[in-house]
Amino acid sequence: MVRRANDSVAERNLLRRGSPRSTGYRRFSREGDGMALSLFVGTRSGDRARCFGTLGIVLALAGGASAQAQMQPYGTNDYHGAGKVLNILPSGQKGVFSAAEEVQMALVCSPAADPPGSGCSRNPADYPAYTIDQLLMYDGLLTGAPTLTPQTLTNYYKDATFGVPAGHVLRQYSPGGRSGVVVVRDTDFDVPHIYATSRHDGIFATGYVSAEDRLFLMDILRHVGRGRMSEFLGPSPSNLAMDRDYYRAAGYDGGTVTGVDEFQAQVDRLDDQYGIYGTLTQQGFQDYADGVNQYIQDALTNQNGAVLPAEYATLQQVPANWTPADTVAVASLVTGIFGVGGGGELNNCQFLQELKSRYADPVVARQVFEDFQQDDDPEKPRTTDNPFPYMVQGPVDPAAVACPDPGTLAQAVHGATMIAGEYVDGPNGPIRLFAKTRASNALLVGASRSATGYPLAVFGPQVGYFAPQILMEMDVHAPGVPGDPSAPAIDARGAAFPGISLLVLLGRGRDFSFSATSAGSDLVDVVAAPLCEPGGGTPTTASRHYLYKGQCLPMYQRTDAWIAKPSLGGLPATNPPAFPNPSQLPPPSPDLLNDPLFVIGPAAPITGNVLVTATALRTVHGIVQSFATVNGQPVAYVRQRSTFFHEPDGAPAFLRMNSPDLVQNASDFQHAMVELNSTFNWFYVDDKDIAYEVSGNYPIRAPGIDYDLPYFATGQWDWQSWTPATWTADKLPFASIPKDLNPAKGYMTSWNNAQAPGWNAADAELSFGPLHRVQPLSDRISADSSITQTELVQYMEDAGTVDLRGDKLVPVIAQLLGSSTGDANADTGLALLTAWKAAGAHRRDISPRDGVYEHHGAVALMDYWWTPLTDTVFDTLGAAVRNAMPLGRHDAPGAVGSSFIAGWYGIVHKDLRGVLAGTPVAPFSRLYCGNGVLADCRTAVKNSLSAAVVGLIAQYGSNPDNWQRPGSTLTVEANDRIRMSAAGTASVPDMDWVNRPTFQQAVEYRLDAQSPDVDGDGNPAYADNCPFVANPGQEDTGGLATSTPDGIGNACQCGDVTGNGIVNGQDANAIQRHGIHAEPNPLFAVPGNCDVTGNDLCNGQDANAVKRAALGQPGPTFGQNCHNATGEPLPPGF
C-alpha cells in the first residue's frame, strides 16, 4: 500500500462522502492451463519509494466458476520487519464448551469456590485445550517482568504476525461449505485465521468463528442490549434491574408491539448517511448474521464439529437466529458502557443543594462545588499538551438552570453509562459485565525516545475479566477489487466484542497497530421538559405531555411485556441444588419495586413465571428518566445522548481501519477514527509515527446553560441545529477535537485521564485533578531517553501494581507530619508508609513469592486508614456533604482488575499541599484541613493515623504482617485478586492483581532494519542489488548498493521467481515473496522512460506510478518503451 504523508482537504471530503479512490493495488494476470492467475500487489511508500509484496493469490477457474480460497503463507502482507508485534488475551480463545468439557472443568475448578477461581488447578492439561493458556502467560508477567529480556517476551505475549507458521496448522475448514473462505486454526493458541476471496465471505466467516468461540456470551449481550435479560436468564433482582436500566438508557422498539424495529431501522439508513461506507456496513451486518446462523444451524444438527454451548441445555432453550438488529443491540450496549460521558447533572444538583444547606452564602457553596468539580484543573495529567478548548463555562442564565426541588425526584437517575447495575445473574453466579466503565491504558514512545529509532507501543482496553473473555481474537484477510470503492480489502488482526465482531476493533493492520482507552467526554445531557396538559389543565408529574417551542406535545409511549421464566440454569445456584423459586429470591430494591415505568408481577404458582411490563417514554430529546418539580413546576428529566438512534454509526470507522486501501498513515487513522460517534481516546503506531485522536460526536451547546447542571428543554437552549426527526445536531469539527502526532516530548500516555488543556471534563467526571493513575506510567517513560520494547513492557507492568495513594500521597503526608510526630503509634504507621513508598508503593508478591505482599502492613494500613483520613482532611465540610459528593472516595483493587481511576486522591493531595504552603492551590478557593491552620491539620492527621494503627492492633495484633481488611474474611491479597467472571457454567483460575489492560499489544514496526544477508555476500538484503546471487564486490551505502564487480548488469541475472516478467532485482514482489523487506533499486530503470512518478522506475515496474497518477490498474501501454538496466526492453503490460 502507499503511505501518503498528506491528503488534500478535497480528497478527504470526497472520502468522507464515500467517493471512489485509488486502491493502491496493481493487477498482473497471466493466462494458461485453464485458469487465470491474479496477483494483487500492495504497495507502501515512505520517505523513499518502497514497494512490498503480494496481498495474496486468488485462483479463479476459467469460465467464471466461484473462486476457491487458499491459506496464505505466514507473514503475507505483514510489514513489521525486524520488530516484534505481540499480543495477549486471557484466559484463552476457547469459549464454547460441551457438557462433558464442563464436567471436566468443574472437577478442577469448582463453580462453588469462594472466592471464585480460588483453589483451581493451574495445569492447562486439566482443562480443554486453549482454555487457560493465555491466562497463565498474562499472570506470569508479574514475576517475570523484573528480569524480562527480548528473548523472554514471548513467554508472556504471543506472536501476532498475520497467518500461521508452517507446521502449526491445527485444522482448516470452510464454514457452511463456502469455497470462498477458509478458516485456519493454529496449534499454538487456536486463533482463527480467515482467508477469503471476497469481503462478503470474510465477514461471513467472522460471524461463524464468533459463534464458534463465544455464542452463549453473544446471546447474553444481545439480551442485555434489548432489555430482556430476565426473559433469558430468569427474574433475579439483578437481571430485572439490568432490564430496567436498559429502558432508561435506550428503550428501542424491537417491533414486538408496533411492528417497527428501531434496531433494524438504524441499519437501514446507514447508506443514506455514509454513502458507500454505509452500504458496506449494511452488507457486513447481514454477512455476519449469516455466519452466526450457519454456526447455530451446524450446532443444532451436529454438523462440521460444531458444538452447542452446554448452557442452553441448562436453560432449557435453544439460541434464536442472529439478525443485523442484534448486532445493533450489542453495539448500543458496548458503546453505551465504554463510549459515553456526561449525564451527571442531577447528581451535581443534589451535591450543590447539600452544600447550600451547609453554607449560608450561596456564593461560598458554589465555590466549594467548583473546587471538587475539577473541570479543567491546570495540574491535570493530560495526554496531549496542545490546547483544545471545549465547554469552557461562560455566563450562566439562571432561567436555564433546572435543578429539582429537594425531595421531589421520583427515581434516581444514573450518569452517562448505559447500564448502572454491575452484574447479571447467570448459571454460575454473578456475571460482572459492567463493574467498570472506563479502564484502559496506552504507552506510546516516539522514534526520538526509542532505543532503536522506531516507535513503540504497549496498549490495550481494560474491559474486565471473564470466562470466556468478553473479547475474542481473529485474523482476517480478504482482497479488494482494484478501482472499486465498494470492495476495499481487509487485512487486520486483533480483538473485538462478540456480537459486533464482524471486523477487528482493536489490533493491527499491515504496518500499524491501533488501540483505545475510554475518554468519558461529554456526549450526554440530562434536560428538564416542562410538563403540560393538552386541554390547558394543571400539569402534574403524572402528565404525559410536555412543552417544546411553545407547543404541548404528547410523549412517545410504548409498553412492552414479557415472561421472565426461571430455569435450572437461569438463576443463582443454591446449595444443595434446587429448582429456583423467584418468590424465595432476595426482594428487588425499593427503587426498582416502586418504578411506575417498570412493573414486576408476582411469581406465578408452580411455574414461578413472572410477568414484566416496561414502558418507554420519549420526548424530542430522548428517553424520560424520572419526574420531579422545579420551583414547583412539574418536569420530566430526559437523557439526551448524541449517539441515540445512531448506535451502529461507528462501524464505517472500523471498516476503514481494517482496510489497507483506506488507512495507510497516521493522518488516515486520525480522519477515520474521528468519525466514530462514541467517546474514546484512539492511539496509533507504525514505523515512523505515534498518533492520537479523540473520537465522538460532541454537540455544540447553547450559551447560557451551566455545563454541570440540567437545563430546560423548551427549545431555547437546544444543541446547535438540533433536529429531532433524525436525532442529529451540529458536532465539533475535526480541527477542534484533541489529537497529537509525534509530540516533542517523545511519548504519550493515557489511562482514562484528561485529554488536553482546555478540554473540560464531563459533568460526571470529577477525577481529572492533580493526581491520576496515569502518572506512574508517565514517570517511568519520561525518565528514560532510550527505551526498548522490553523496557516499555516492564514500565507498564511495574506501574500496574502501584497504589496511587502510597506513591503520590505518602510523601505529602510525611512532609506534613515530619520525622517524628510525638505519638508512637502514628510514628509506627508513618514508618511503614514511608518504607513502602521508598520501595515503589506496590501491591505485589514477587520477592519472596510467598502469597503475601511485600510491605503488607503498609498496604493494610492504607486500606484501613483511607476513609478516616479523608474524613479528617475534609472534616469542615460535614458528613452530609462528604457523603453527597458524586465522586467515590476510593477505587479499590479487586476482582475486575481496574483500580485507582477515580477517588479523592487528587483533592486530598491538593488540599494538604495548600495547607503546607499556606495558600490554596489553584483552582481551590479555600483550605479545608484544619480550616487551613497548619498545626491543626497536622494534629488531626496525626491523630487519625494513630487511631488507625491502634484499631488494627486491637483487631489483629501488633505484627503488621497479620493486619487485614476489617469486615472481610479474606486476606488483603485475596481481596485484590482478579477473578474471571464466569459468563456461563465454566470457571477458570484467578490471578494476581495487576492494573492492566485485558487485551494488550506490545508492538514495534521496524521495516528496514536488520534485513538478513540471504545470499552470504556480506550485504543485508535491503542494501543488496540482487539478494539471491552473491555479489561480493558490492558497496553497502546504508541503503542501496551502487555498484557490482562488473557494473549493474549481473544484478539483473537473477531470474524471475514470481513469474510476472520482471527480473528479481527490479521486482519488489520477488523480494517480498521470499520474506525479505527490500526496495527496488533506482538504478534498475532508465530515467525518463515512462516514469510518471519521477522516481527512476518505469511505470510497468512501479506500483507507485499507478497510485500517483491515478491511472487505474496497469494496462497494455504500461512498460512500452521502458528498458531494464541492461538495455533490454520490457514486454508491454509489465
mmCIF file of N, CA and C in Angstrom, residues 292-337:
data_model
loop_
_atom_site.group_PDB
_atom_site.id
_atom_site.type_symbol
_atom_site.label_atom_id
_atom_site.label_comp_id
_atom_site.label_asym_id
_atom_site.label_seq_id
_atom_site.Cartn_x
_atom_site.Cartn_y
_atom_site.Cartn_z
ATOM 1 N N VAL A 292 -23.107 -16.294 11.760
ATOM 2 C CA VAL A 292 -23.546 -16.747 13.091
ATOM 3 C C VAL A 292 -24.618 -17.822 12.944
ATOM 4 N N ASN A 293 -25.567 -17.577 12.070
ATOM 5 C CA ASN A 293 -26.679 -18.518 11.915
ATOM 6 C C ASN A 293 -26.223 -19.838 11.307
ATOM 7 N N GLN A 294 -25.203 -19.784 10.469
ATOM 8 C CA GLN A 294 -24.660 -21.031 9.932
ATOM 9 C C GLN A 294 -24.092 -21.887 11.065
ATOM 10 N N TYR A 295 -23.399 -21.220 12.000
ATOM 11 C CA TYR A 295 -22.863 -21.986 13.131
ATOM 12 C C TYR A 295 -23.993 -22.540 13.995
ATOM 13 N N ILE A 296 -25.004 -21.729 14.280
ATOM 14 C CA ILE A 296 -26.129 -22.216 15.089
ATOM 15 C C ILE A 296 -26.766 -23.427 14.426
ATOM 16 N N GLN A 297 -26.958 -23.350 13.109
ATOM 17 C CA GLN A 297 -27.545 -24.477 12.389
ATOM 18 C C GLN A 297 -26.647 -25.702 12.469
ATOM 19 N N ASP A 298 -25.341 -25.500 12.289
ATOM 20 C CA ASP A 298 -24.403 -26.623 12.387
ATOM 21 C C ASP A 298 -24.434 -27.246 13.777
ATOM 22 N N ALA A 299 -24.506 -26.388 14.818
ATOM 23 C CA ALA A 299 -24.507 -26.902 16.186
ATOM 24 C C ALA A 299 -25.789 -27.667 16.493
ATOM 25 N N LEU A 300 -26.916 -27.157 16.033
ATOM 26 C CA LEU A 300 -28.190 -27.819 16.302
ATOM 27 C C LEU A 300 -28.322 -29.143 15.560
ATOM 28 N N THR A 301 -27.611 -29.280 14.441
ATOM 29 C CA THR A 301 -27.700 -30.509 13.635
ATOM 30 C C THR A 301 -26.439 -31.354 13.726
ATOM 31 N N ASN A 302 -25.541 -30.973 14.655
ATOM 32 C CA ASN A 302 -24.299 -31.728 14.867
ATOM 33 C C ASN A 302 -23.483 -31.864 13.583
ATOM 34 N N GLN A 303 -23.352 -30.765 12.873
ATOM 35 C CA GLN A 303 -22.595 -30.755 11.634
ATOM 36 C C GLN A 303 -21.235 -30.099 11.838
ATOM 37 N N ASN A 304 -20.235 -30.587 11.099
ATOM 38 C CA ASN A 304 -18.927 -29.928 10.991
ATOM 39 C C ASN A 304 -18.257 -29.693 12.339
ATOM 40 N N GLY A 305 -18.529 -30.536 13.305
ATOM 41 C CA GLY A 305 -17.884 -30.426 14.612
ATOM 42 C C GLY A 305 -18.395 -29.291 15.472
ATOM 43 N N ALA A 306 -19.456 -28.621 15.039
ATOM 44 C CA ALA A 306 -19.998 -27.510 15.819
ATOM 45 C C ALA A 306 -20.644 -28.018 17.107
ATOM 46 N N VAL A 307 -20.447 -27.272 18.178
ATOM 47 C CA VAL A 307 -20.937 -27.664 19.494
ATOM 48 C C VAL A 307 -21.876 -26.582 20.009
ATOM 49 N N LEU A 308 -23.049 -26.989 20.469
ATOM 50 C CA LEU A 308 -23.959 -26.054 21.115
ATOM 51 C C LEU A 308 -23.500 -25.881 22.561
ATOM 52 N N PRO A 309 -23.272 -24.639 22.999
ATOM 53 C CA PRO A 309 -22.830 -24.451 24.386
ATOM 54 C C PRO A 309 -23.752 -25.157 25.377
ATOM 55 N N ALA A 310 -23.139 -25.776 26.376
ATOM 56 C CA ALA A 310 -23.900 -26.574 27.330
ATOM 57 C C ALA A 310 -24.901 -25.747 28.123
ATOM 58 N N GLU A 311 -24.687 -24.431 28.204
ATOM 59 C CA GLU A 311 -25.593 -23.589 28.975
ATOM 60 C C GLU A 311 -27.027 -23.639 28.436
ATOM 61 N N TYR A 312 -27.184 -23.873 27.130
ATOM 62 C CA TYR A 312 -28.539 -23.884 26.571
ATOM 63 C C TYR A 312 -29.365 -25.047 27.112
ATOM 64 N N ALA A 313 -28.733 -26.196 27.269
ATOM 65 C CA ALA A 313 -29.459 -27.323 27.849
ATOM 66 C C ALA A 313 -29.852 -27.017 29.292
ATOM 67 N N THR A 314 -28.950 -26.363 30.005
ATOM 68 C CA THR A 314 -29.253 -25.999 31.383
ATOM 69 C C THR A 314 -30.415 -25.016 31.451
ATOM 70 N N LEU A 315 -30.455 -24.105 30.489
ATOM 71 C CA LEU A 315 -31.519 -23.107 30.453
ATOM 72 C C LEU A 315 -32.793 -23.614 29.795
ATOM 73 N N GLN A 316 -32.729 -24.811 29.227
ATOM 74 C CA GLN A 316 -33.872 -25.400 28.515
ATOM 75 C C GLN A 316 -34.298 -24.505 27.348
ATOM 76 N N GLN A 317 -33.277 -23.987 26.616
ATOM 77 C CA GLN A 317 -33.520 -23.115 25.482
ATOM 78 C C GLN A 317 -32.602 -23.498 24.336
ATOM 79 N N VAL A 318 -32.928 -22.998 23.160
ATOM 80 C CA VAL A 318 -32.011 -23.058 22.020
ATOM 81 C C VAL A 318 -31.813 -21.638 21.536
ATOM 82 N N PRO A 319 -30.651 -21.319 20.953
ATOM 83 C CA PRO A 319 -30.410 -19.944 20.509
ATOM 84 C C PRO A 319 -31.276 -19.581 19.314
ATOM 85 N N ALA A 320 -31.831 -18.388 19.344
ATOM 86 C CA ALA A 320 -32.572 -17.868 18.196
ATOM 87 C C ALA A 320 -31.591 -17.408 17.139
ATOM 88 N N ASN A 321 -32.059 -17.323 15.911
ATOM 89 C CA ASN A 321 -31.211 -16.827 14.840
ATOM 90 C C ASN A 321 -30.743 -15.402 15.135
ATOM 91 N N TRP A 322 -29.562 -15.101 14.643
ATOM 92 C CA TRP A 322 -28.977 -13.764 14.803
ATOM 93 C C TRP A 322 -29.447 -12.884 13.663
ATOM 94 N N THR A 323 -29.640 -11.607 13.950
ATOM 95 C CA THR A 323 -30.056 -10.650 12.928
ATOM 96 C C THR A 323 -29.152 -9.427 12.972
ATOM 97 N N PRO A 324 -29.131 -8.631 11.912
ATOM 98 C CA PRO A 324 -28.399 -7.355 11.990
ATOM 99 C C PRO A 324 -28.876 -6.485 13.144
ATOM 100 N N ALA A 325 -30.156 -6.572 13.473
ATOM 101 C CA ALA A 325 -30.672 -5.798 14.610
ATOM 102 C C ALA A 325 -30.016 -6.224 15.917
ATOM 103 N N ASP A 326 -29.673 -7.518 16.043
ATOM 104 C CA ASP A 326 -28.975 -7.975 17.248
ATOM 105 C C ASP A 326 -27.598 -7.333 17.353
ATOM 106 N N THR A 327 -26.937 -7.179 16.211
ATOM 107 C CA THR A 327 -25.631 -6.513 16.225
ATOM 108 C C THR A 327 -25.773 -5.077 16.694
ATOM 109 N N VAL A 328 -26.838 -4.394 16.288
ATOM 110 C CA VAL A 328 -27.090 -3.034 16.761
ATOM 111 C C VAL A 328 -27.334 -3.041 18.270
ATOM 112 N N ALA A 329 -28.064 -4.033 18.770
ATOM 113 C CA ALA A 329 -28.327 -4.115 20.209
ATOM 114 C C ALA A 329 -27.027 -4.256 20.991
ATOM 115 N N VAL A 330 -26.127 -5.103 20.509
ATOM 116 C CA VAL A 330 -24.846 -5.271 21.201
ATOM 117 C C VAL A 330 -24.010 -4.003 21.073
ATOM 118 N N ALA A 331 -24.030 -3.376 19.896
ATOM 119 C CA ALA A 331 -23.282 -2.132 19.708
ATOM 120 C C ALA A 331 -23.767 -1.060 20.671
ATOM 121 N N SER A 332 -25.091 -0.961 20.839
ATOM 122 C CA SER A 332 -25.631 0.052 21.745
ATOM 123 C C SER A 332 -25.197 -0.211 23.176
ATOM 124 N N LEU A 333 -25.081 -1.481 23.530
ATOM 125 C CA LEU A 333 -24.654 -1.845 24.875
ATOM 126 C C LEU A 333 -23.183 -1.506 25.092
ATOM 127 N N VAL A 334 -22.323 -1.936 24.170
ATOM 128 C CA VAL A 334 -20.877 -1.750 24.337
ATOM 129 C C VAL A 334 -20.519 -0.273 24.317
ATOM 130 N N THR A 335 -21.022 0.464 23.330
ATOM 131 C CA THR A 335 -20.691 1.886 23.279
ATOM 132 C C THR A 335 -21.392 2.652 24.389
ATOM 133 N N GLY A 336 -22.565 2.158 24.810
ATOM 134 C CA GLY A 336 -23.269 2.818 25.907
ATOM 135 C C GLY A 336 -22.593 2.637 27.245
ATOM 136 N N ILE A 337 -21.707 1.650 27.349
ATOM 137 C CA ILE A 337 -20.962 1.430 28.592
ATOM 138 C C ILE A 337 -19.595 2.102 28.531
#
